[in-house]
Amino acid sequence: MPGPVSPRGAGARAGGHGAATGRRTAPGAEPRTARVPAQRSAPGSARPAPGRAAGRDVPGRPVPARPARPPRVTARTRAPLRVRRQKILLALSLVLLLVCAGRLVYVQAIAAPAFAAEALRGRTVTQVVPAERGEILDRSGVVLATSVERWNIVVDQKQLADWKKDGDSAAHAAELLAPLMGTSAAELGPKLLGDSTFTYLVKGVPPEVYEQIMKLRIMGVWGERVSQRLYPAGTTAGTILGFVGTDGYGLAGLEQVYEETLAGQDGSDTYERGEGGQRIPTGEEQYVAPQPGRDVQLTIDRDLQYTAQAAIDAQVAATGAPWGAVQVVDTRTGEILALADSGSIDPNNPGGNAQPSRAASYTYEPGSTAKAISMAAILETGVATPTSQFVVPYQYATPNGEVFKDSHAHGDLPLTLTGILAESSNTGTVMVGQNVPPQVRLDYLHKFGFGQRTGVGLPGESPGLIVDDVSGWDHDGRSPYAVLFGQAVGATTLQNTQVFATLANHGLRVQPHIVAAVEDDDGVLQPVELADPVQVVSAETADTVVRMLESAVTEGTGGNAEVPGYRIAGKTGTAQAFEGGGVVKTVASFIGIAPADDPRIVVNVVLYDPKTSIYGGTVAAPVFSQVTAQALQHLGIPPSGTVPELFPTTYP
C-alpha cells in the first residue's frame, strides 16, 4: 500500500531545494534536503542578523542577488590595454610632431622674411652725413669760413663690458684709446664704464685719427661723422661772419643771415654693424649723398679788414673808449671793403659774449657830421652859396626863443658858408639853415637815408630815429633847428657813412652792401640784387659840398686826417649818445672822402666815449689818416694830381 503522501508544500518547506528537484522520498525514510553550496559574502556585505542562521533564507523575504565577480586580469586581458596606451602615446607624439613641423614651416617659409627683417633692423644703423656747408669768401676769393670733416668718438658702455682683451677690457681699452684722443688712460677710463649705450669720448677728431681708432676694433666704440666750421683768418671779420653752434646752425652774423644758403641738405649712411660696432663689409648698405651748401662771396677785403681792426683796437686801448668802429666803403658801388669793430670775436671760439656789429645796430646822434646834409640842402634850395658871408656869434637865439651855442666861446666871426662848415659852427649852421623850410630839412634827412635801413645784410640793423613828418615837431620848438647840426635825430654809423658816400658819388645814393654774390645751383657766383640808385641832390651840389669839406681838413678841425699825397675831404663830429637813466655819453668821429679830387673811398672812424678827448679831430682823425693811407695803397689808387681850389672860409 502506498504510504501516505506529504501534504503540498511540505517538502518545499522542509527540504527547500530538494522539493524543487521533483524527486520522491522512499516510504518510511526521512525526506532528504538538497545540499546548497556555501556562498561567500561579497566584500563589504552585511553579516546575518543575530539569532538568524547564516545561509538560510528568511521565510517570506526574497533572496538578494549576488554581486557579479570582476573579471580576472590575465595575460590575455593585459595585452589589449598595453596596445591602447601605445596608441595614445603615438597619437600625442604625432600631434606634437605636427605642431613642431607647422611651427618650423611657419618660421622657415612664412615668417622668415619678417624675422630676417627684424634681425636686419637690429644690426642696421643710420648715420647722418652732414652736408658740406658753403664757404664764405672775401672779394678776392680768399676763404674766410670753411668746413672740414671731423668725427665724434662714441662708446656703448654695455657692449664694451663684453669686450675681453688681455683680461681687463675697460682698462686696456683706455690704454689703447688715450694716446689717440690726446688724454690719459686715467682720465678716459671712467667714461668707458657704466650702463649708457651712448657716451661721447671725444669730439672733432680728424678722419685719420678716426681710422686709427676703428682699426683697434674695440667692441662698442664707434664714430659719428660731423662737419666742423673753421675760420682761417681768426678774429679778422669775426663779428661780420658770426659763427655756427654745435648743431651746425648759424647763430650770429652772416652765418645766421645766410643759413639756408650755406647749410645745404644732409644725407644719410645706412649700414649693418657688427657686435663690436664695426661696419660689416658684405652687409646691406644704403647711401644718400648730401647736397652741399652754396658759397657766399663778400665785398670785404681781408687785408684791409685786418688793417682797420688793428687800428681801431689800438686806438680804443689808447683812449680808454669802450668800443670803436671803422668802415671803408667804395663810393661808386656801395661795396663795403672793411667793417671793423673793436674787440672782434674769434668765430673759432666765440664764447658767450659775442656782439653783433655795431655798424648797423647802434644808434646815436650823428652830431656835426650831419652838417654836410644841411649844407647840401642850403645849396640845393638856393639859400646861400659856399662863399656867402655871415657874422657868426658864439650864441644865437632863434625866432621862437631857442638858444644855441658853439662848442667853444668866441667873439663874432666873419665866416663864409664854407667857413661855417670848416669851423663846425652850430650857431652859424642854425642861422643859415633856418631859412630852409622845416619840411625840406626833414625831407633831405630822409633822402640821405636817415630813418630807413640801408639793406646792408647784417642782422639787427636799425633804421635810426627820426620823425616821419614835421607834425612830430609841433610840440617841440628846438628839434627843427637842432637837426641842422645833427641833434634830435638818431642814426647808425653806417647811415652816416652812406651820407658821405652819396656826396662823393655826385649825389647818387647806392645801396651799401657787404655780400657781393651768392653761388647758384650750377656753382656760378651770381651778383646780389640791389636797390635802384637814388639821385638825392644834383651832381653840382654834391661836388660843391665835397669841395667845401676839403676846406674842413686843410683849414678847419680835420687837420689830423690828412694823407700825404692825397687830397682829403671830411668832417669831424662830436655827438651825444643817451643811455639808460639819462646818462649821456660822447661819440667822437671823423668821416672823410679820398681822394677828394676823384672820390673812390669813404672812411668813417667812430670812438664811443673816449676818455682822453671828446673831439673827433683829436681821437678819430688820426685813425682815419692811418687806415685811409693803407687802403689807398692797397687798392692801387694813384695820388692826387691836382692842387685844390678851396673856397675861402673867411672874409676881410
XYZ file of C-alpha atoms in Angstrom:
652
model
C 0.000 0.000 0.000
C 1.350 3.117 -0.831
C 2.441 5.248 2.015
C 0.917 8.495 2.893
C 1.570 11.409 0.652
C 3.091 14.549 2.171
C 0.920 17.492 2.129
C 1.509 20.035 -0.743
C 4.317 22.208 0.021
C 5.633 20.252 2.938
C 8.681 19.118 1.047
C 9.357 22.537 -0.141
C 9.207 23.907 3.281
C 11.190 21.046 4.801
C 13.633 20.333 2.068
C 13.955 23.599 0.339
C 15.873 22.821 -2.867
C 15.029 19.063 -2.596
C 11.432 19.675 -3.273
C 12.383 21.563 -6.280
C 14.044 18.517 -7.787
C 10.804 16.598 -8.004
C 12.364 13.549 -6.507
C 10.227 11.269 -4.418
C 11.208 10.094 -0.948
C 11.206 6.429 -0.161
C 8.397 5.286 2.083
C 9.305 5.488 5.719
C 12.503 7.401 5.021
C 13.078 10.858 6.121
C 12.989 13.440 3.436
C 16.386 14.439 2.097
C 17.354 18.016 1.851
C 19.323 19.344 -1.089
C 22.865 20.493 -0.379
C 23.402 24.069 -1.179
C 26.944 25.210 -1.731
C 28.143 27.745 0.768
C 28.133 31.315 -0.545
C 30.867 33.813 0.101
C 29.896 37.141 1.202
C 30.883 39.854 -1.143
C 33.376 42.192 0.334
C 31.578 44.665 2.470
C 28.308 42.678 2.514
C 26.249 42.734 5.658
C 26.598 39.997 8.258
C 23.487 37.852 9.161
C 21.358 39.376 11.797
C 21.896 37.909 15.281
C 19.827 34.785 16.052
C 19.410 34.023 12.412
C 21.246 31.130 10.802
C 23.653 32.160 8.146
C 22.861 30.859 4.715
C 19.281 30.324 5.475
C 16.536 32.047 3.663
C 14.329 34.174 5.676
C 10.783 32.986 5.214
C 8.715 35.461 3.312
C 11.676 37.584 2.115
C 13.380 37.412 -1.335
C 16.911 36.195 -1.601
C 19.205 39.174 -2.555
C 21.086 38.964 -5.871
C 24.698 38.005 -5.575
C 27.074 40.752 -6.992
C 28.985 39.941 -10.195
C 32.550 38.869 -9.739
C 35.065 41.224 -11.536
C 36.902 39.624 -14.432
C 40.259 38.223 -13.636
C 43.251 40.093 -15.214
C 45.240 37.611 -17.148
C 47.963 37.770 -19.804
C 45.249 37.619 -22.431
C 43.370 40.590 -20.982
C 46.510 42.662 -20.253
C 47.750 42.834 -23.890
C 44.899 44.975 -25.316
C 45.382 47.579 -22.568
C 49.061 47.994 -23.406
C 48.263 48.402 -27.064
C 45.720 51.056 -26.256
C 48.245 53.060 -24.258
C 50.784 52.816 -27.025
C 48.270 54.125 -29.493
C 47.531 57.117 -27.271
C 51.223 57.930 -26.874
C 51.742 57.562 -30.601
C 48.847 59.890 -31.305
C 50.201 62.513 -28.900
C 53.647 62.211 -30.454
C 52.188 62.678 -33.895
C 50.295 65.770 -32.747
C 53.435 67.250 -31.180
C 55.414 66.450 -34.299
C 52.809 68.123 -36.457
C 52.852 71.218 -34.226
C 56.644 71.415 -34.411
C 56.591 70.829 -38.137
C 53.967 73.504 -38.576
C 55.960 75.951 -36.490
C 59.070 75.130 -38.472
C 57.233 75.687 -41.728
C 55.901 78.998 -40.375
C 59.314 80.179 -39.252
C 61.226 78.949 -42.304
C 58.716 79.646 -45.029
C 56.019 82.066 -43.941
C 57.573 84.310 -41.286
C 61.168 84.037 -42.465
C 61.181 87.418 -44.259
C 59.727 89.152 -41.201
C 62.249 87.569 -38.842
C 65.074 88.351 -41.228
C 63.921 91.948 -41.488
C 63.731 92.247 -37.709
C 67.220 90.835 -37.343
C 68.455 93.229 -40.023
C 66.911 96.167 -38.201
C 68.736 95.118 -35.076
C 72.054 95.225 -36.923
C 71.329 98.276 -39.047
C 72.254 101.802 -38.083
C 71.698 105.067 -39.914
C 74.085 107.944 -39.536
C 73.560 111.478 -40.762
C 76.072 112.509 -43.392
C 76.395 116.263 -42.846
C 76.164 118.422 -45.916
C 79.281 120.407 -46.610
C 78.441 123.948 -45.579
C 79.107 126.582 -48.187
C 82.206 128.719 -47.859
C 82.309 132.438 -47.156
C 84.881 134.216 -49.311
C 86.321 137.706 -49.375
C 86.138 139.870 -52.500
C 89.230 138.160 -53.976
C 88.127 134.608 -53.207
C 90.153 134.247 -50.005
C 88.399 131.774 -47.709
C 87.047 133.360 -44.535
C 84.863 130.442 -43.423
C 85.011 126.798 -44.467
C 84.047 123.343 -43.228
C 86.098 120.194 -42.659
C 85.206 116.573 -41.947
C 85.529 115.577 -38.315
C 84.445 112.622 -36.173
C 82.952 112.335 -32.714
C 84.051 109.121 -30.975
C 81.242 107.357 -29.104
C 81.178 104.369 -26.725
C 78.402 101.926 -25.900
C 79.434 101.051 -22.354
C 77.298 97.907 -22.251
C 78.938 96.487 -25.358
C 82.373 97.419 -24.111
C 81.717 95.453 -20.915
C 81.505 92.289 -23.046
C 84.763 93.010 -24.828
C 87.638 90.954 -23.474
C 91.221 91.533 -24.320
C 94.128 90.695 -22.058
C 91.665 90.161 -19.227
C 90.838 93.802 -18.381
C 88.540 95.264 -21.024
C 87.914 98.843 -19.883
C 91.440 99.419 -18.599
C 93.048 98.037 -21.719
C 90.673 99.968 -23.968
C 91.596 103.173 -22.145
C 95.296 102.459 -22.675
C 94.739 101.931 -26.402
C 92.465 104.916 -26.964
C 94.012 107.594 -24.742
C 97.072 108.383 -26.921
C 94.869 108.821 -29.986
C 92.491 111.129 -28.138
C 95.135 113.327 -26.570
C 94.325 112.365 -22.993
C 95.449 109.913 -20.330
C 94.096 106.452 -19.614
C 93.230 107.583 -16.088
C 91.016 110.391 -17.404
C 89.471 108.312 -20.163
C 88.809 105.168 -18.125
C 85.726 106.371 -16.172
C 83.990 107.284 -19.432
C 84.199 103.661 -20.546
C 82.386 102.252 -17.516
C 78.650 102.286 -16.916
C 75.330 101.303 -18.442
C 75.000 104.041 -21.055
C 74.597 102.997 -24.655
C 75.778 106.379 -25.977
C 78.571 108.423 -24.423
C 80.907 110.836 -26.209
C 84.572 110.129 -25.590
C 85.965 112.945 -27.719
C 84.596 115.301 -30.353
C 86.051 116.658 -33.568
C 88.936 114.287 -34.306
C 90.353 114.299 -37.858
C 89.492 111.427 -40.227
C 92.950 109.863 -39.894
C 92.562 109.607 -36.104
C 89.115 108.095 -36.528
C 90.549 105.442 -38.845
C 93.231 104.533 -36.312
C 90.613 104.158 -33.590
C 88.439 101.922 -35.756
C 91.414 99.663 -36.536
C 91.616 98.808 -32.824
C 88.257 97.007 -33.192
C 87.201 97.716 -29.635
C 83.656 96.481 -29.148
C 81.212 99.318 -28.533
C 83.495 102.107 -29.774
C 82.386 103.780 -32.996
C 82.344 107.133 -34.762
C 79.801 109.817 -35.610
C 80.651 111.903 -38.654
C 80.228 115.663 -38.274
C 81.177 118.845 -40.099
C 83.297 121.383 -38.241
C 83.372 125.059 -39.182
C 86.764 126.727 -39.404
C 87.652 130.407 -39.768
C 91.218 130.639 -41.109
C 91.523 134.398 -40.511
C 90.633 134.153 -36.816
C 89.253 137.421 -35.474
C 89.516 139.180 -38.843
C 85.916 139.922 -39.860
C 84.804 137.679 -36.992
C 81.929 139.918 -35.932
C 80.703 140.114 -39.519
C 80.935 136.391 -40.169
C 79.342 135.276 -36.928
C 79.598 131.597 -36.059
C 77.716 128.301 -36.002
C 76.591 126.334 -32.961
C 77.418 122.765 -32.026
C 74.415 121.628 -34.040
C 75.829 123.241 -37.188
C 73.301 126.075 -37.453
C 74.371 129.707 -37.849
C 73.889 131.648 -34.634
C 75.248 135.101 -35.451
C 76.408 137.370 -38.246
C 76.253 136.301 -41.870
C 76.303 132.644 -40.817
C 72.859 133.266 -39.366
C 71.504 135.571 -42.072
C 72.519 133.198 -44.888
C 71.791 129.941 -43.041
C 69.541 128.487 -45.744
C 72.036 129.335 -48.479
C 75.086 127.983 -46.680
C 73.593 124.921 -44.971
C 72.791 122.538 -47.826
C 70.876 119.271 -47.295
C 72.198 116.471 -45.082
C 72.472 112.930 -46.473
C 72.410 109.548 -44.709
C 74.512 106.380 -44.476
C 72.665 103.187 -43.524
C 74.682 100.006 -42.975
C 74.933 96.801 -40.937
C 77.063 96.978 -37.852
C 78.706 94.012 -36.131
C 78.693 93.198 -32.449
C 81.710 95.356 -31.868
C 80.227 98.339 -33.680
C 82.249 97.911 -36.889
C 80.699 98.064 -40.321
C 80.007 94.632 -41.856
C 81.753 94.802 -45.258
C 79.302 92.464 -47.015
C 76.205 93.743 -45.229
C 73.312 95.785 -46.516
C 74.148 99.414 -47.307
C 72.219 102.453 -48.455
C 73.889 105.803 -49.009
C 72.079 109.066 -49.737
C 74.564 111.716 -50.787
C 74.307 115.099 -49.058
C 73.664 118.240 -51.071
C 76.393 120.800 -50.350
C 75.568 124.354 -49.383
C 76.248 127.311 -51.630
C 79.144 129.735 -51.291
C 78.714 133.387 -50.355
C 81.228 135.985 -51.542
C 81.628 139.217 -49.620
C 82.699 142.699 -50.631
C 85.139 142.659 -47.702
C 88.857 142.784 -48.432
C 90.539 140.531 -45.861
C 93.785 142.505 -45.711
C 92.041 145.859 -45.436
C 89.709 144.428 -42.814
C 92.711 143.299 -40.778
C 94.272 146.763 -41.052
C 91.095 148.510 -39.914
C 90.590 146.157 -36.964
C 94.168 146.553 -35.782
C 93.942 150.357 -35.999
C 90.691 150.685 -34.076
C 91.739 148.154 -31.431
C 94.893 150.161 -30.786
C 93.027 153.485 -30.554
C 90.368 152.065 -28.242
C 93.136 150.935 -25.925
C 94.925 154.300 -26.184
C 91.854 156.460 -25.497
C 90.078 154.251 -22.972
C 86.982 154.089 -25.152
C 84.641 151.131 -24.518
C 84.466 150.454 -28.239
C 85.197 151.842 -31.649
C 84.453 151.133 -35.303
C 85.903 151.742 -38.758
C 84.161 151.449 -42.121
C 85.649 151.663 -45.596
C 83.162 151.944 -48.479
C 83.603 152.096 -52.241
C 81.836 155.333 -53.201
C 80.915 154.172 -56.706
C 79.479 150.744 -55.959
C 78.460 150.876 -52.293
C 80.657 147.844 -51.599
C 81.865 147.731 -48.005
C 85.577 146.972 -48.129
C 86.061 146.915 -44.370
C 83.622 146.867 -41.473
C 85.707 146.715 -38.322
C 84.506 146.578 -34.728
C 86.963 146.727 -31.873
C 87.237 143.525 -29.848
C 86.053 141.323 -32.692
C 85.198 137.773 -31.729
C 87.132 134.745 -32.900
C 84.438 132.607 -34.562
C 86.531 129.517 -33.878
C 85.920 130.127 -30.176
C 83.211 132.777 -29.848
C 82.476 132.328 -26.152
C 79.353 133.739 -24.569
C 79.871 137.483 -25.160
C 79.548 137.682 -28.922
C 78.059 141.021 -30.005
C 76.557 141.957 -33.369
C 78.333 144.542 -35.459
C 77.573 147.999 -34.090
C 77.894 149.470 -37.569
C 74.279 148.724 -38.366
C 72.718 148.227 -34.940
C 73.878 151.051 -32.657
C 72.028 154.369 -32.975
C 73.274 157.740 -31.731
C 73.019 161.420 -32.623
C 75.402 161.951 -35.558
C 76.407 165.434 -34.454
C 78.443 167.710 -36.684
C 78.951 165.178 -39.467
C 75.261 165.736 -40.286
C 76.075 169.372 -41.130
C 77.054 168.085 -44.572
C 73.354 167.324 -45.188
C 72.385 170.833 -44.096
C 74.935 172.365 -46.466
C 73.587 170.286 -49.340
C 70.027 171.424 -48.567
C 71.135 175.068 -48.286
C 72.897 174.919 -51.658
C 70.180 172.884 -53.391
C 67.427 175.294 -52.293
C 69.488 178.390 -53.180
C 69.513 179.793 -49.652
C 73.257 180.522 -49.855
C 76.470 179.764 -51.751
C 79.819 178.459 -50.500
C 81.180 181.979 -50.398
C 78.167 183.704 -48.816
C 79.317 185.811 -45.862
C 77.975 185.749 -42.315
C 78.821 187.169 -38.929
C 78.663 184.222 -36.624
C 78.208 184.758 -32.877
C 79.089 182.337 -30.106
C 75.433 182.229 -29.042
C 72.369 182.551 -31.213
C 68.626 182.737 -30.408
C 66.060 181.565 -32.966
C 62.826 183.469 -33.654
C 60.939 181.148 -31.280
C 63.417 181.818 -28.471
C 65.534 178.662 -28.619
C 69.179 179.410 -27.767
C 72.146 177.593 -29.333
C 75.884 177.858 -28.644
C 79.118 176.789 -30.258
C 81.396 174.292 -28.554
C 83.982 176.996 -27.785
C 83.397 180.559 -26.657
C 84.378 183.157 -29.225
C 83.528 186.604 -30.441
C 81.677 187.353 -33.630
C 83.382 185.598 -36.523
C 83.360 186.659 -40.178
C 82.794 183.326 -41.862
C 81.652 182.214 -45.265
C 79.278 179.288 -45.561
C 82.363 177.164 -46.218
C 83.951 178.639 -43.083
C 80.882 177.727 -41.012
C 81.294 174.113 -42.136
C 85.069 174.120 -41.691
C 84.842 175.543 -38.163
C 81.861 173.301 -37.371
C 79.836 176.216 -36.026
C 76.458 175.268 -34.585
C 75.235 178.841 -34.381
C 76.250 179.611 -37.958
C 74.557 176.447 -39.241
C 71.319 177.362 -37.451
C 71.492 180.997 -38.635
C 71.655 179.947 -42.281
C 69.776 176.661 -42.151
C 66.643 178.113 -40.553
C 65.887 179.651 -43.933
C 65.296 176.161 -45.321
C 61.649 175.270 -44.569
C 61.244 172.644 -41.803
C 59.619 170.136 -44.141
C 62.503 170.478 -46.596
C 65.045 169.979 -43.822
C 63.276 166.754 -42.852
C 62.943 165.642 -46.469
C 66.703 165.847 -47.036
C 67.418 163.833 -43.918
C 65.142 161.111 -45.284
C 66.607 161.358 -48.784
C 70.099 160.749 -47.469
C 68.856 157.583 -45.754
C 68.022 158.507 -42.177
C 65.036 156.672 -40.754
C 65.412 153.657 -43.062
C 67.576 150.561 -43.058
C 70.425 150.543 -45.540
C 69.837 146.909 -46.526
C 73.468 146.066 -45.861
C 72.554 142.484 -44.992
C 73.699 142.403 -41.364
C 71.442 141.089 -38.593
C 69.797 143.516 -36.212
C 70.069 146.585 -38.427
C 68.364 149.669 -37.002
C 66.515 152.232 -39.129
C 67.554 155.007 -36.773
C 65.313 157.556 -35.047
C 63.594 160.416 -36.834
C 60.098 161.852 -37.074
C 58.054 160.837 -40.096
C 56.806 164.351 -40.824
C 57.008 167.842 -39.373
C 53.913 167.275 -37.265
C 56.229 165.385 -34.962
C 57.796 168.734 -34.128
C 54.509 170.511 -33.340
C 55.155 170.499 -29.603
C 58.926 170.707 -29.835
C 60.351 174.095 -30.747
C 64.003 173.033 -30.503
C 64.258 169.915 -32.680
C 63.524 171.613 -36.056
C 66.726 173.646 -35.517
C 68.796 171.009 -33.709
C 68.556 168.594 -36.640
C 70.571 171.089 -38.692
C 73.716 170.193 -36.720
C 72.954 166.519 -36.058
C 70.922 166.505 -32.870
C 67.306 165.391 -32.320
C 67.877 162.588 -34.808
C 69.401 159.126 -34.403
C 71.470 157.274 -36.980
C 73.834 154.333 -37.213
C 77.484 154.675 -38.169
C 76.678 153.032 -41.484
C 73.929 155.573 -42.233
C 76.397 158.387 -41.561
C 78.935 156.746 -43.855
C 76.261 156.489 -46.544
C 75.701 160.263 -46.452
C 79.320 160.982 -47.380
C 79.408 158.163 -49.924
C 76.387 159.746 -51.636
C 78.064 163.157 -51.787
C 81.278 161.560 -53.078
C 79.274 159.756 -55.783
C 77.988 163.029 -57.259
C 74.762 162.932 -55.249
C 73.775 159.406 -56.315
C 72.923 157.162 -53.374
C 73.698 153.496 -53.940
C 72.877 150.720 -51.538
C 75.761 149.856 -49.218
C 76.219 146.104 -49.107
C 78.546 143.508 -47.701
C 77.559 140.490 -49.827
C 78.708 140.652 -53.432
C 77.489 137.338 -54.857
C 75.846 134.024 -53.993
C 76.549 130.714 -55.708
C 73.661 129.355 -57.785
C 72.667 125.712 -58.331
C 75.164 125.435 -61.179
C 78.054 126.537 -58.997
C 78.315 130.001 -60.522
C 78.577 133.084 -58.306
C 75.716 135.427 -59.157
C 75.759 139.096 -58.075
C 73.165 140.014 -55.464
C 70.287 142.263 -56.428
C 70.497 145.800 -55.080
C 68.041 148.631 -54.736
C 67.962 151.112 -57.580
C 70.237 154.153 -57.084
C 68.576 157.384 -55.939
C 69.696 160.863 -57.008
C 69.465 162.758 -53.725
C 70.931 166.097 -54.818
C 72.359 167.327 -58.077
C 75.867 166.351 -59.023
C 76.840 170.052 -58.900
C 75.585 170.417 -55.332
C 77.264 167.207 -54.203
C 80.602 168.138 -55.777
C 80.405 171.591 -54.202
C 79.839 170.144 -50.730
C 82.838 167.825 -51.206
C 84.948 170.835 -52.143
C 83.718 172.651 -49.020
C 84.574 169.581 -46.907
C 88.122 169.720 -48.253
C 88.500 173.091 -46.558
C 87.392 171.478 -43.276
C 90.520 169.302 -43.447
C 93.084 171.790 -44.695
C 91.844 174.866 -42.798
C 89.419 173.557 -40.213
C 89.028 170.942 -37.484
C 90.138 167.932 -39.540
C 93.822 168.627 -39.986
C 94.840 165.317 -38.335
C 93.079 163.424 -41.132
C 95.481 164.437 -43.894
C 97.122 161.722 -46.000
C 100.375 162.708 -47.726
C 99.981 162.856 -51.498
C 96.193 162.748 -51.475
C 93.521 165.400 -51.265
C 91.125 164.642 -48.430
C 87.630 165.996 -47.767
C 85.929 165.276 -44.487
C 84.193 166.364 -41.329
C 84.777 165.902 -37.640
C 81.956 165.052 -35.287
C 81.310 165.223 -31.566
C 77.933 163.718 -30.873
C 75.860 162.543 -27.952
C 74.596 159.086 -27.090
C 71.945 158.545 -24.446
C 71.996 155.529 -22.185
C 69.513 154.369 -19.572
C 68.781 156.682 -16.666
C 69.524 159.810 -18.673
C 73.267 159.158 -18.842
C 74.875 160.983 -21.761
C 77.990 159.654 -23.477
C 80.110 161.278 -26.170
C 80.736 159.842 -29.619
C 83.795 161.231 -31.413
C 84.084 160.635 -35.157
C 85.640 161.625 -38.436
C 84.229 160.803 -41.866
C 86.366 161.513 -44.910
C 86.479 161.137 -48.685
C 89.614 160.143 -50.596
C 90.899 161.312 -52.955
C 88.801 164.474 -52.864
C 89.559 165.279 -56.497
C 88.397 161.839 -57.710
C 86.498 160.174 -54.863
C 86.986 156.407 -54.565
C 86.500 155.552 -50.909
C 84.807 156.889 -47.802
C 86.260 156.031 -44.391
C 84.337 156.529 -41.140
C 86.048 156.269 -37.741
C 83.964 156.259 -34.545
C 85.064 156.116 -30.886
C 82.457 155.726 -28.170
C 83.025 157.746 -25.003
C 86.810 158.223 -25.308
C 88.486 159.332 -22.084
C 91.454 161.274 -23.499
C 89.432 163.703 -25.642
C 85.855 164.046 -26.820
C 86.718 165.649 -30.154
C 86.712 163.685 -33.369
C 89.517 165.775 -34.806
C 91.756 164.646 -31.949
C 90.964 160.940 -31.444
C 89.263 159.788 -34.675
C 91.012 161.775 -37.427
C 94.448 160.151 -36.837
C 92.932 156.675 -37.264
C 91.282 157.870 -40.475
C 94.659 159.005 -41.789
C 96.303 155.668 -40.960
C 93.573 153.430 -42.406
C 92.977 155.588 -45.488
C 96.665 155.712 -46.387
C 96.925 151.916 -46.305
C 93.628 151.477 -48.148
C 94.644 153.787 -50.985
C 97.948 151.985 -51.380
C 96.394 148.517 -51.096
C 93.734 149.322 -53.680
C 96.265 150.851 -56.041
C 94.604 154.267 -56.144
C 97.086 156.834 -57.500
C 97.893 160.028 -55.581
C 96.086 163.243 -56.371
C 97.448 165.010 -59.415
C 95.835 168.392 -58.895
C 96.100 171.247 -56.436
C 92.852 172.004 -54.573
C 90.964 175.183 -55.383
C 89.474 175.846 -51.993
C 86.613 178.168 -51.186
C 87.519 180.928 -48.795
C 86.482 180.323 -45.219
C 86.661 183.921 -44.007
C 86.430 187.405 -45.452
C 88.016 190.730 -44.557
